[in-house]
PDB file of C-alpha atoms in Angstrom:
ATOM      1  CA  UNK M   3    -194.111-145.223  64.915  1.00 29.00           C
ATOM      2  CA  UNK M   4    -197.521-146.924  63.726  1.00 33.00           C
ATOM      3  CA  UNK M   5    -198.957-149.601  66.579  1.00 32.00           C
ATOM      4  CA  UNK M   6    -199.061-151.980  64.483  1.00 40.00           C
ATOM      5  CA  UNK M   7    -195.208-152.273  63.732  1.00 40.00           C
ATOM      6  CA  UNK M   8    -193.127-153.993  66.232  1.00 41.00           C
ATOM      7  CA  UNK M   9    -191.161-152.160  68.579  1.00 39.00           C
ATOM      8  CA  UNK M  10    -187.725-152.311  68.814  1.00 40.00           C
ATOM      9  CA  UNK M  11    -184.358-150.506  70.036  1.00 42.00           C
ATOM     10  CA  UNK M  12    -182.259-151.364  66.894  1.00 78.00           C
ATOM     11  CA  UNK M  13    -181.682-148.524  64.633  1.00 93.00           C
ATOM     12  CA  UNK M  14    -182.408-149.849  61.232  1.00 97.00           C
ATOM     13  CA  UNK M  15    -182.513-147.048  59.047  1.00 97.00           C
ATOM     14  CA  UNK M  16    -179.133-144.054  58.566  1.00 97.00           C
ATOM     15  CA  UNK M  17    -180.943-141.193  56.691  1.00 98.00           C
ATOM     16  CA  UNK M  18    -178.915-139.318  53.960  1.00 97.00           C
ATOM     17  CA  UNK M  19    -175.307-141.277  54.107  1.00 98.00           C
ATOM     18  CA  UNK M  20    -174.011-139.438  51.372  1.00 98.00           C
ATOM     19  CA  UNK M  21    -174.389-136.069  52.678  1.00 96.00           C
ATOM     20  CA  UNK M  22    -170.310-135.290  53.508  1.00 96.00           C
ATOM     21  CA  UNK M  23    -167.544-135.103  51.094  1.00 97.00           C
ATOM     22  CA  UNK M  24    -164.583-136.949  52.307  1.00 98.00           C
ATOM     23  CA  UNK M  25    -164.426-140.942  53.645  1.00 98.00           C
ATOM     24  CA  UNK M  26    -167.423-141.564  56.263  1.00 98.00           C
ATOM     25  CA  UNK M  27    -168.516-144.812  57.889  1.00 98.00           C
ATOM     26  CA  UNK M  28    -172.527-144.467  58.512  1.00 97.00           C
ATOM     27  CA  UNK M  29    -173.234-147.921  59.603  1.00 97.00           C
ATOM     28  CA  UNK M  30    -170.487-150.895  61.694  1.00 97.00           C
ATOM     29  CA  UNK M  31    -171.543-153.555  63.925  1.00 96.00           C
ATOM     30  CA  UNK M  32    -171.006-150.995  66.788  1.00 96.00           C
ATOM     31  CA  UNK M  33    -173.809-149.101  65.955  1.00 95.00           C
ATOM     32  CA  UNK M  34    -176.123-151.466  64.367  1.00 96.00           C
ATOM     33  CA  UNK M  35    -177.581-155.502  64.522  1.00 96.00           C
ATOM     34  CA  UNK M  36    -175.043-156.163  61.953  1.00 97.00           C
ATOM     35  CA  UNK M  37    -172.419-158.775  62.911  1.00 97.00           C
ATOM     36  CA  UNK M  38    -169.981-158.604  60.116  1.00 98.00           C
ATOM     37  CA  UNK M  39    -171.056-155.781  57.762  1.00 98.00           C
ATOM     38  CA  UNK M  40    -169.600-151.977  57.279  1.00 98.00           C
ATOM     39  CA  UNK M  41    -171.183-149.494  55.076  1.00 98.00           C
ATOM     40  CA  UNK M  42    -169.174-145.973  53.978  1.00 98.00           C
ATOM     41  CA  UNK M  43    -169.167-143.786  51.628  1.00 98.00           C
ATOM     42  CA  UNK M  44    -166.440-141.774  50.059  1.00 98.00           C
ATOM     43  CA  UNK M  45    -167.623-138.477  47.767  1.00 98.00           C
ATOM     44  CA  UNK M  46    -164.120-136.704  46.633  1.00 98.00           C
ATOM     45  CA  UNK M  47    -163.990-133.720  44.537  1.00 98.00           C
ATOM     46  CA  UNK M  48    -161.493-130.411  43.184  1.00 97.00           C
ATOM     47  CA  UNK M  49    -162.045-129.515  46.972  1.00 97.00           C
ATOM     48  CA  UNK M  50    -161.371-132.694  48.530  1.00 98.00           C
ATOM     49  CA  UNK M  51    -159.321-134.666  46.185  1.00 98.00           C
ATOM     50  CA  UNK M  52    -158.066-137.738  48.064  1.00 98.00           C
ATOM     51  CA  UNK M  53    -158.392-139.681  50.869  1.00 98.00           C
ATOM     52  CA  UNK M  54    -156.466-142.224  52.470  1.00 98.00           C
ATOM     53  CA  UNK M  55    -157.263-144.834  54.648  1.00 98.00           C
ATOM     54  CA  UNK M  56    -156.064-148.774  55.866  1.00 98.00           C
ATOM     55  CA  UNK M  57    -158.061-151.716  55.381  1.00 98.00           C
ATOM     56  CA  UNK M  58    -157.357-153.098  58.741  1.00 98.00           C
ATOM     57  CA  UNK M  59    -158.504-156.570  59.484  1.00 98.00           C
ATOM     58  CA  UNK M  60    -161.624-155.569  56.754  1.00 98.00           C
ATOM     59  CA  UNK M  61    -161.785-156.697  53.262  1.00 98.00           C
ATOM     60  CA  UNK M  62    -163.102-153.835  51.348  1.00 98.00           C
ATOM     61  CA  UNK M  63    -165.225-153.398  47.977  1.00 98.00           C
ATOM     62  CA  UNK M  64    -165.476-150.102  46.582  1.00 98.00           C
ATOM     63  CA  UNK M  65    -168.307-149.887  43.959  1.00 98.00           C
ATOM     64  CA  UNK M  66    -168.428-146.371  41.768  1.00 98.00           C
ATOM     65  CA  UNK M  67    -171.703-144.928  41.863  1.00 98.00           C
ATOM     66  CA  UNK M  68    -169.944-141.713  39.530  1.00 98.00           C
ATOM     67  CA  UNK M  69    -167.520-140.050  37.941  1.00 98.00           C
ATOM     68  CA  UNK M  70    -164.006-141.561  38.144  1.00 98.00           C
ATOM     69  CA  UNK M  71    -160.775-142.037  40.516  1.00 98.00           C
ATOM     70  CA  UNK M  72    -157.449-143.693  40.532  1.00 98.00           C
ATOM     71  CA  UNK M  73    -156.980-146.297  43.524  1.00 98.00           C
ATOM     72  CA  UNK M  74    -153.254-147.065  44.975  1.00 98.00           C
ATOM     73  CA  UNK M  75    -153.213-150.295  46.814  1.00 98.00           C
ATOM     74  CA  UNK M  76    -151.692-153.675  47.063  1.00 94.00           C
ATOM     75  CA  UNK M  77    -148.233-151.965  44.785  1.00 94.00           C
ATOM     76  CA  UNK M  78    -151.411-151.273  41.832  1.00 95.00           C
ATOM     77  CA  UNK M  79    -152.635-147.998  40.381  1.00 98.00           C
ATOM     78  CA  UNK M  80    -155.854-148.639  38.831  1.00 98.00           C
ATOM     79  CA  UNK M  81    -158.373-146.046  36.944  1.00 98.00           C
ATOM     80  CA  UNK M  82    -161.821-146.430  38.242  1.00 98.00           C
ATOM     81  CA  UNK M  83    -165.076-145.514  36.389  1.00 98.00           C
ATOM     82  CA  UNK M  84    -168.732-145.101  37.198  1.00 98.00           C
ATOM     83  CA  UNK M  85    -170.257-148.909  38.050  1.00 98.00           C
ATOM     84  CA  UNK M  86    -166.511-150.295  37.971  1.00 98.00           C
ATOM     85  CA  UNK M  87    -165.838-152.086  41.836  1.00 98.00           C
ATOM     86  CA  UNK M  88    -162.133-153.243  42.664  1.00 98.00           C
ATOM     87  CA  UNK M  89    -161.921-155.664  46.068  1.00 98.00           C
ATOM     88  CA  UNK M  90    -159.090-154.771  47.804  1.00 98.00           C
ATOM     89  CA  UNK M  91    -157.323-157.368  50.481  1.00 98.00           C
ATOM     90  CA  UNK M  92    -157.562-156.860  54.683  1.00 98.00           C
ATOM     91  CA  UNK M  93    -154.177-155.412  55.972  1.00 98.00           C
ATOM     92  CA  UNK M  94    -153.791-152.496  52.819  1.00 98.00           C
ATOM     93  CA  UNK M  95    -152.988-149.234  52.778  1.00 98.00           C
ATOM     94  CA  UNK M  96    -155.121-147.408  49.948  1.00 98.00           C
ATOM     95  CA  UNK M  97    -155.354-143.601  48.382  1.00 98.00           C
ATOM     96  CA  UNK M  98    -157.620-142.312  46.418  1.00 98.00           C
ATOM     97  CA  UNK M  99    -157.601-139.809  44.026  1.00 98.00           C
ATOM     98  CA  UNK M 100    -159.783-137.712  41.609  1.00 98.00           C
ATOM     99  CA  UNK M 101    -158.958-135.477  39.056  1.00 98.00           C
ATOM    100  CA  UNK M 102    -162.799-134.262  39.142  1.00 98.00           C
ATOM    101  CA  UNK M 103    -165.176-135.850  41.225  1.00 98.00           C
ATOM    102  CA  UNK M 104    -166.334-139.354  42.432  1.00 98.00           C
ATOM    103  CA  UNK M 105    -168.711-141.012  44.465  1.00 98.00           C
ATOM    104  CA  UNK M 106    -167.693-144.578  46.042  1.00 98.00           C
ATOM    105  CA  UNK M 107    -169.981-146.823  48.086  1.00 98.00           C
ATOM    106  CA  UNK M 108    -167.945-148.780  50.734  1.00 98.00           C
ATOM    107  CA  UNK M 109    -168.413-152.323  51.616  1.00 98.00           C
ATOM    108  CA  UNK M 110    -166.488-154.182  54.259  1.00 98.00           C
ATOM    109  CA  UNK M 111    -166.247-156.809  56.436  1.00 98.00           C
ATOM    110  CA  UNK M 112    -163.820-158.656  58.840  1.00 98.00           C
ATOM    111  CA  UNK M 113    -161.913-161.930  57.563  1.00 98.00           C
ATOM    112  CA  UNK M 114    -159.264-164.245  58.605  1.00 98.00           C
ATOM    113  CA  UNK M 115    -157.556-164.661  54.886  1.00 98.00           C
ATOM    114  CA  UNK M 116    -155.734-162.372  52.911  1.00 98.00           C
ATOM    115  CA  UNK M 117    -157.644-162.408  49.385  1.00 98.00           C
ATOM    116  CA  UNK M 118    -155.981-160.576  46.280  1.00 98.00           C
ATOM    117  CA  UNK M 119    -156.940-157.209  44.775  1.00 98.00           C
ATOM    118  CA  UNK M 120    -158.965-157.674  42.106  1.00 98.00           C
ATOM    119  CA  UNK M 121    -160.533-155.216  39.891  1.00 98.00           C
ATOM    120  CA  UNK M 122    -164.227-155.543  38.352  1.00 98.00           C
ATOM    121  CA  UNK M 123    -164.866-153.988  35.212  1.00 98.00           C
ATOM    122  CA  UNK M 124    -168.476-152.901  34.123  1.00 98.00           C
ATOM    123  CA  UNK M 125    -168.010-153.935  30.871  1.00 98.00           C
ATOM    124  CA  UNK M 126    -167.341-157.939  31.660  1.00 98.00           C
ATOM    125  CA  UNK M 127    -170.250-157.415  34.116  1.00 98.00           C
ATOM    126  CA  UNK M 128    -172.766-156.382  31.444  1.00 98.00           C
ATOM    127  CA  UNK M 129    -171.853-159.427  29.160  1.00 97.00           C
ATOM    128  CA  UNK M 130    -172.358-161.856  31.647  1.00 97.00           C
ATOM    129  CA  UNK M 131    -175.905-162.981  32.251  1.00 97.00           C
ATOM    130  CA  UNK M 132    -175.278-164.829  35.561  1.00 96.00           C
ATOM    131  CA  UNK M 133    -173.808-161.322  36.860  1.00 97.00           C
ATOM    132  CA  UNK M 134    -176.649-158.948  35.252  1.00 97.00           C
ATOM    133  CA  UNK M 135    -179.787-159.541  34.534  1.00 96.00           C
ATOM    134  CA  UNK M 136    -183.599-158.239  34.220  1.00 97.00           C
ATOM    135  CA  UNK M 137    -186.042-160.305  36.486  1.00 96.00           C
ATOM    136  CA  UNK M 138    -189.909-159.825  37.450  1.00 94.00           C
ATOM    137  CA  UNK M 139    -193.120-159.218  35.973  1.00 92.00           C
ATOM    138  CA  UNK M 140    -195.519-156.720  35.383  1.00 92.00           C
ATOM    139  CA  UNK M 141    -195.047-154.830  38.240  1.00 96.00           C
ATOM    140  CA  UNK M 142    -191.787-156.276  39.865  1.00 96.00           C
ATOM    141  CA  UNK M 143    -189.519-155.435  36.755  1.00 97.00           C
ATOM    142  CA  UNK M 144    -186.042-154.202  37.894  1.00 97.00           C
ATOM    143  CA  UNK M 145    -182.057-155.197  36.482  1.00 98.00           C
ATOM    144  CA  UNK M 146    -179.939-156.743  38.923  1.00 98.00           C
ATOM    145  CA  UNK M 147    -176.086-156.257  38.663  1.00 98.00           C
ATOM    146  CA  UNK M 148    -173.838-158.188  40.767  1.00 98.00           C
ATOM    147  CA  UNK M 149    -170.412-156.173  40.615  1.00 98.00           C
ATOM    148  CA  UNK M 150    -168.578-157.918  43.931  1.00 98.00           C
ATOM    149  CA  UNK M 151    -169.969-161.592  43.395  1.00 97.00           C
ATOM    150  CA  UNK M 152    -168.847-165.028  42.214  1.00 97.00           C
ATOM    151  CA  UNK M 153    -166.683-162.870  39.811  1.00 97.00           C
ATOM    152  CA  UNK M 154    -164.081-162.341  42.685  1.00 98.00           C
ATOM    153  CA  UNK M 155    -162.314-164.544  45.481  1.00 98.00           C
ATOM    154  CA  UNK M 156    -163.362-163.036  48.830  1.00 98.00           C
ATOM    155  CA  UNK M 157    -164.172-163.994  52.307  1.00 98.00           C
ATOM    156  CA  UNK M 158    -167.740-162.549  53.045  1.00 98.00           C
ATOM    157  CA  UNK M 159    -169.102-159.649  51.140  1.00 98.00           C
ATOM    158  CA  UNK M 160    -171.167-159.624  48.054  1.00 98.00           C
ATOM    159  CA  UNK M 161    -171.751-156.209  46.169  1.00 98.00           C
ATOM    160  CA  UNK M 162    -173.848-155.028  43.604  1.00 98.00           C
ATOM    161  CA  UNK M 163    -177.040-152.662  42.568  1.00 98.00           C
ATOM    162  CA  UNK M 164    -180.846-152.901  41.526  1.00 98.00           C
ATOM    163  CA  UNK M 165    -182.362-150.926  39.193  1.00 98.00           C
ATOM    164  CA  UNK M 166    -186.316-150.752  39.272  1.00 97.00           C
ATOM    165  CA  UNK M 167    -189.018-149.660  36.766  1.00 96.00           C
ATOM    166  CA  UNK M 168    -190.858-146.754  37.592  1.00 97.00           C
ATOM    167  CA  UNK M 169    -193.754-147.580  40.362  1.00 97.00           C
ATOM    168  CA  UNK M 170    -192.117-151.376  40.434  1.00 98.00           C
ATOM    169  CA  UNK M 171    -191.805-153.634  43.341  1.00 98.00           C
ATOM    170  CA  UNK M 172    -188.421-155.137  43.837  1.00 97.00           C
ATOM    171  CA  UNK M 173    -186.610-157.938  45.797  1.00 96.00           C
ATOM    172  CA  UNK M 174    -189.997-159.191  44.866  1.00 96.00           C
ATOM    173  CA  UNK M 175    -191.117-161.986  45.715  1.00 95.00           C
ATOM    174  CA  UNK M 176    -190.315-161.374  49.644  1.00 97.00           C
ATOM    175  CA  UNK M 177    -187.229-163.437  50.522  1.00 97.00           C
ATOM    176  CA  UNK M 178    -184.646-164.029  53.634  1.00 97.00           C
ATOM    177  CA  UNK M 179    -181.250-165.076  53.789  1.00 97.00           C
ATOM    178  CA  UNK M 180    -180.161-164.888  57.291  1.00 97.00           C
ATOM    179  CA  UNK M 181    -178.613-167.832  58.328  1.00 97.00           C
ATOM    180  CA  UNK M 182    -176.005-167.134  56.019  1.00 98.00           C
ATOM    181  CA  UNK M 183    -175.914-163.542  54.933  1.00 98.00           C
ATOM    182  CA  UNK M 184    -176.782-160.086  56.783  1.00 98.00           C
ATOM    183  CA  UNK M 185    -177.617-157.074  54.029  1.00 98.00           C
ATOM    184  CA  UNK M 186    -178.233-153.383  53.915  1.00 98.00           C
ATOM    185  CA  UNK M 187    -179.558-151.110  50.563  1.00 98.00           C
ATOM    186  CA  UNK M 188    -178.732-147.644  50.416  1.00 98.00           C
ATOM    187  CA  UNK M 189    -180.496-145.575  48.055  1.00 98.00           C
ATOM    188  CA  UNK M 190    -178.862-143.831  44.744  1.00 98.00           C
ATOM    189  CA  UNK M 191    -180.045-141.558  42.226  1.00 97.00           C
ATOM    190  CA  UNK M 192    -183.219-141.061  43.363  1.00 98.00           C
ATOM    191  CA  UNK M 193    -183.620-137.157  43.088  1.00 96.00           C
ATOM    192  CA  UNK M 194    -186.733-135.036  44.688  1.00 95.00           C
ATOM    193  CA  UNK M 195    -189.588-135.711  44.422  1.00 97.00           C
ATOM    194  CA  UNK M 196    -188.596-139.557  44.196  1.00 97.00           C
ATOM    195  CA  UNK M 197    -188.945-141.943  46.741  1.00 98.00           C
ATOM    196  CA  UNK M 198    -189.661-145.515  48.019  1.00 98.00           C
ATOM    197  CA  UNK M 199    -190.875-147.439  50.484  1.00 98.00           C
ATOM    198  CA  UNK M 200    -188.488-149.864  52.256  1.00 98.00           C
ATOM    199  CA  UNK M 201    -190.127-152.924  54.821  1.00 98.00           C
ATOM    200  CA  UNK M 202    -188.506-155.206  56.459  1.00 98.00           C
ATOM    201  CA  UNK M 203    -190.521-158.090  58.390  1.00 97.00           C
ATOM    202  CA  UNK M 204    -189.735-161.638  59.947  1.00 96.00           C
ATOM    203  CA  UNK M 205    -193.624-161.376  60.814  1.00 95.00           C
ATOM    204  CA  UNK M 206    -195.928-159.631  58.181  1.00 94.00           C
ATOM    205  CA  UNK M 207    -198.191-158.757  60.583  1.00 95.00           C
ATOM    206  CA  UNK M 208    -195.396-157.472  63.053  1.00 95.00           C
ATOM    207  CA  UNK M 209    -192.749-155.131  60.792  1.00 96.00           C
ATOM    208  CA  UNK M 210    -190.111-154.385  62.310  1.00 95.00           C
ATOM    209  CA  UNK M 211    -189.733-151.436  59.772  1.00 96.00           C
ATOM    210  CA  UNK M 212    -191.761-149.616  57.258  1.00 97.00           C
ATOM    211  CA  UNK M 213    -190.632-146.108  55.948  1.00 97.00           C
ATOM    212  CA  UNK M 214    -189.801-143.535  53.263  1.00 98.00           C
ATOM    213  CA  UNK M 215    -186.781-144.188  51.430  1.00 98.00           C
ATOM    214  CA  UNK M 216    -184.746-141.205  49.174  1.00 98.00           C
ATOM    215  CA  UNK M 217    -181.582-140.540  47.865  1.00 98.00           C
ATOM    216  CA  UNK M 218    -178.532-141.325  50.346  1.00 98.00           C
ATOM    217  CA  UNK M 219    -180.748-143.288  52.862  1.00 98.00           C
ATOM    218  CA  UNK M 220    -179.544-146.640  53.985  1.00 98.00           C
ATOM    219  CA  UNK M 221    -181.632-149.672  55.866  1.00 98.00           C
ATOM    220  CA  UNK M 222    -180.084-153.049  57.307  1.00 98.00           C
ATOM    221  CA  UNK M 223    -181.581-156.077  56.945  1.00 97.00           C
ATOM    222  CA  UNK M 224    -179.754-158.372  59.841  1.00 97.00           C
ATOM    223  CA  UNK M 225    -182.712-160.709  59.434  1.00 96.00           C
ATOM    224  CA  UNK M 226    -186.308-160.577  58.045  1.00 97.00           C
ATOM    225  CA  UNK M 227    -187.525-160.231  54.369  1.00 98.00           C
ATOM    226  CA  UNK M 228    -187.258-156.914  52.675  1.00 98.00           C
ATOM    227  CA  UNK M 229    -188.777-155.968  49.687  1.00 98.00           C
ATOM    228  CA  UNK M 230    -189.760-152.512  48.819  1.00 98.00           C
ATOM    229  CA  UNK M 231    -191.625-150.232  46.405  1.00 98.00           C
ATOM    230  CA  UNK M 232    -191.170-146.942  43.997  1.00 98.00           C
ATOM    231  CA  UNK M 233    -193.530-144.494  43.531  1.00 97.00           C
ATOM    232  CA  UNK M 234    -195.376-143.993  39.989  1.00 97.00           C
ATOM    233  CA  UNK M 235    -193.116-142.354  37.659  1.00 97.00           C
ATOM    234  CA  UNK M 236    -190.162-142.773  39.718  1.00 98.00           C
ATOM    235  CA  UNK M 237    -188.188-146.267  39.650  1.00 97.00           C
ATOM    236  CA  UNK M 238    -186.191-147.069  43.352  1.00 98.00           C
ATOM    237  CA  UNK M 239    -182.281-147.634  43.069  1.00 98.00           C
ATOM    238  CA  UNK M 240    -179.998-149.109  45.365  1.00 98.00           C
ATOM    239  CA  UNK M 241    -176.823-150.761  46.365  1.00 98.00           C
ATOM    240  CA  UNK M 242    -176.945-154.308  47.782  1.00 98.00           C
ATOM    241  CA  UNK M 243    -174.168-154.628  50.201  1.00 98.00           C
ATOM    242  CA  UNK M 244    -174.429-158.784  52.387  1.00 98.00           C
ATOM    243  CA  UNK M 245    -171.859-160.096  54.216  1.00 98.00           C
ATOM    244  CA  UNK M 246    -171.351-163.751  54.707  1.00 98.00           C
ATOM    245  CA  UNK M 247    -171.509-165.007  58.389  1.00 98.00           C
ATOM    246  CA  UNK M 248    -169.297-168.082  58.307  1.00 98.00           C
ATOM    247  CA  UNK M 249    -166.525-166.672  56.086  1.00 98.00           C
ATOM    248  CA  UNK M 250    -166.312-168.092  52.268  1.00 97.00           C
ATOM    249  CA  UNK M 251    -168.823-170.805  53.120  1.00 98.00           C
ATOM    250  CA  UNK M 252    -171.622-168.736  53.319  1.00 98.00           C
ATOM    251  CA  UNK M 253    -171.055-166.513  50.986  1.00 98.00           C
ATOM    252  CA  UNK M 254    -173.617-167.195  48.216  1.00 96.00           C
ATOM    253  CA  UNK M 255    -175.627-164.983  46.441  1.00 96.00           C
ATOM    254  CA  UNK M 256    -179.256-166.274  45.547  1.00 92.00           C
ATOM    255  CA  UNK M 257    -179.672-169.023  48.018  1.00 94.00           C
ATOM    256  CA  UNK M 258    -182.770-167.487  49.553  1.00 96.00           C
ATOM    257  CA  UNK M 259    -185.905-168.221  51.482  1.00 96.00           C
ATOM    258  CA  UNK M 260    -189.358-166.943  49.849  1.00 96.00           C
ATOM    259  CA  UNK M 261    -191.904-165.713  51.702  1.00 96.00           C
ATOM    260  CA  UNK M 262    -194.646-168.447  51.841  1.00 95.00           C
ATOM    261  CA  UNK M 263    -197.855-167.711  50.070  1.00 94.00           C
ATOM    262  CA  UNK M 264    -195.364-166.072  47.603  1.00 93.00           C
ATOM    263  CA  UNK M 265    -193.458-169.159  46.499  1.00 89.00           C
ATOM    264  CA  UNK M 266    -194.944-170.526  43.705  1.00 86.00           C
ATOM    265  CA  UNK M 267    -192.809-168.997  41.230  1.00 80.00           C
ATOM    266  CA  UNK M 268    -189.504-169.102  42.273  1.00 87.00           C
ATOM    267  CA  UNK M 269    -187.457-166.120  43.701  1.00 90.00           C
ATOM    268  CA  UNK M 270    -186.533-164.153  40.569  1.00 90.00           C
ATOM    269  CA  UNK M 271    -182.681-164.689  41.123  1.00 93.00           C
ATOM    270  CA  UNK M 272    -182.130-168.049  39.427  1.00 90.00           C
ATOM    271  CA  UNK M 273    -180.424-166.628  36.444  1.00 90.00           C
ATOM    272  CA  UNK M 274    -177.329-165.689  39.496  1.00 92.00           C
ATOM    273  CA  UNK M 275    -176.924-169.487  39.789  1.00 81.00           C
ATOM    274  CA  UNK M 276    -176.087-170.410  36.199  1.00 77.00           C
TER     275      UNK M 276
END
């Protein structure tokens, strides 16, 4: 750990998350500073087909990072395909499927209220330009795509994933949200030799994390700005997962705080609030 980055006995990154076939949980508020947020991942395939599992008192989002599945829940039978996300209501039994392989992030948090199952094509996502969008300049190009957002009633999580240029900066300019919304990224389809560096700060000059980022890793955010960095040649890619803390009132995507000294220009998410 350098000296110069603030010490602290909260685990804030899970290295290689997607490293088990089957339904895993990496990251819960009983292992981490989150409050609300859950992180999993499921990775089925001809030797693990299915999975089954209950939504409890969670609300779950299921975003496809690849390939495709069917998902049984709520009396529905829905096809899923790579980038599709379906929300599916606390108190659900679910099973999965795959006739050949997928690869679903998890994102879940407790609620009160029973929201319906809703299912969130990529398609309807890519002609909206509220939902996804290219932001940044010269060096902090990147395409945001909110799959899990205004698009669908929930209680507190918001969903989607952030595509970089190669060498780019992203969640650029520095920003904070934590009165209302905790967040983690995990990192996708960044092969060897790709990487990225991840910080997270409430105090530049006091980090409370700086590291290497690659494929599968995951790093929460409960409070503190975040933005990171590719390496030349190499874009960084992730999945946004936030979870609101007062449930439905808080959950609003692009109402951030930028980093003084970094202001001037807005936060690069306005097109979200159209």
């Amino acid at each position: 750990m350098s000296t110069q980055m603030k010490e602290t006995n909260d685990q804030l990154i899970f290295r290689h998350t997607n490293g088990q076939k089957g339904r895993n949980i990496s990251i819960t508020p009983e292992n981490s500073a989150l409050k609300h947020l859950v992180y999993g991942r499921i990775i089925l395939d001809a030797e693990k087909p299915s999975e089954r599992f209950s939504t409890g008192p969670l609300e779950t989002g299921l975003i496809c990072l690849s390939g495709e599945c069917a998902v049984e829940a709520d009396g529905q039978t829905n096809n899923i395909n790579q980038y599709d996300s379906i929300y599916i209501p606390r108190d659900t039994e679910v099973a999965i499927t795959t006739d050949s392989s997928v690869d679903l992030v998890e994102c879940s948090a407790e609620v009160e209220k029973k929201y319906p199952l809703q299912v969130v094509r990529y398609a309807d996502v890519e002609k909206d330009s509220s939902l996804r969008f290219k932001t940044g300049g010269a060096s902090n190009s990147r395409t945001v795509n909110i799959t899990l957002g205004k698009n669908v009633e929930a209680g507190r999580i918001l969903a989607g994933f952030t595509t970089s240029e190669p060498g780019h900066w992203t969640s650029w300019p520095p920003h904070e949200h934590a009165s209302m919304l905790e967040e983690l990224y995990v990192y996708y389809d960044m092969p060897a030799p790709a990487f990225g560096v991840q910080f997270v700060y409430t105090n530049p000059d006091e980090p409370e994390f700086i590291g290497i980022v690659r494929d599968g890793d995951a790093v929460i955010m409960p409070k503190g700005f975040h933005p990171n960095v590719s390496v030349p040649g190499h874009p960084i890619n992730f999945v946004w997962l936030m979870a609101a803390h007062r449930e439905v009132e808080d959950r609003q995507f692009g109402v951030v705080t930028v980093q003084p000294g970094f202001d001037q220009a807005g936060s690069g998410l306005e097109a979200s609030r159209k």
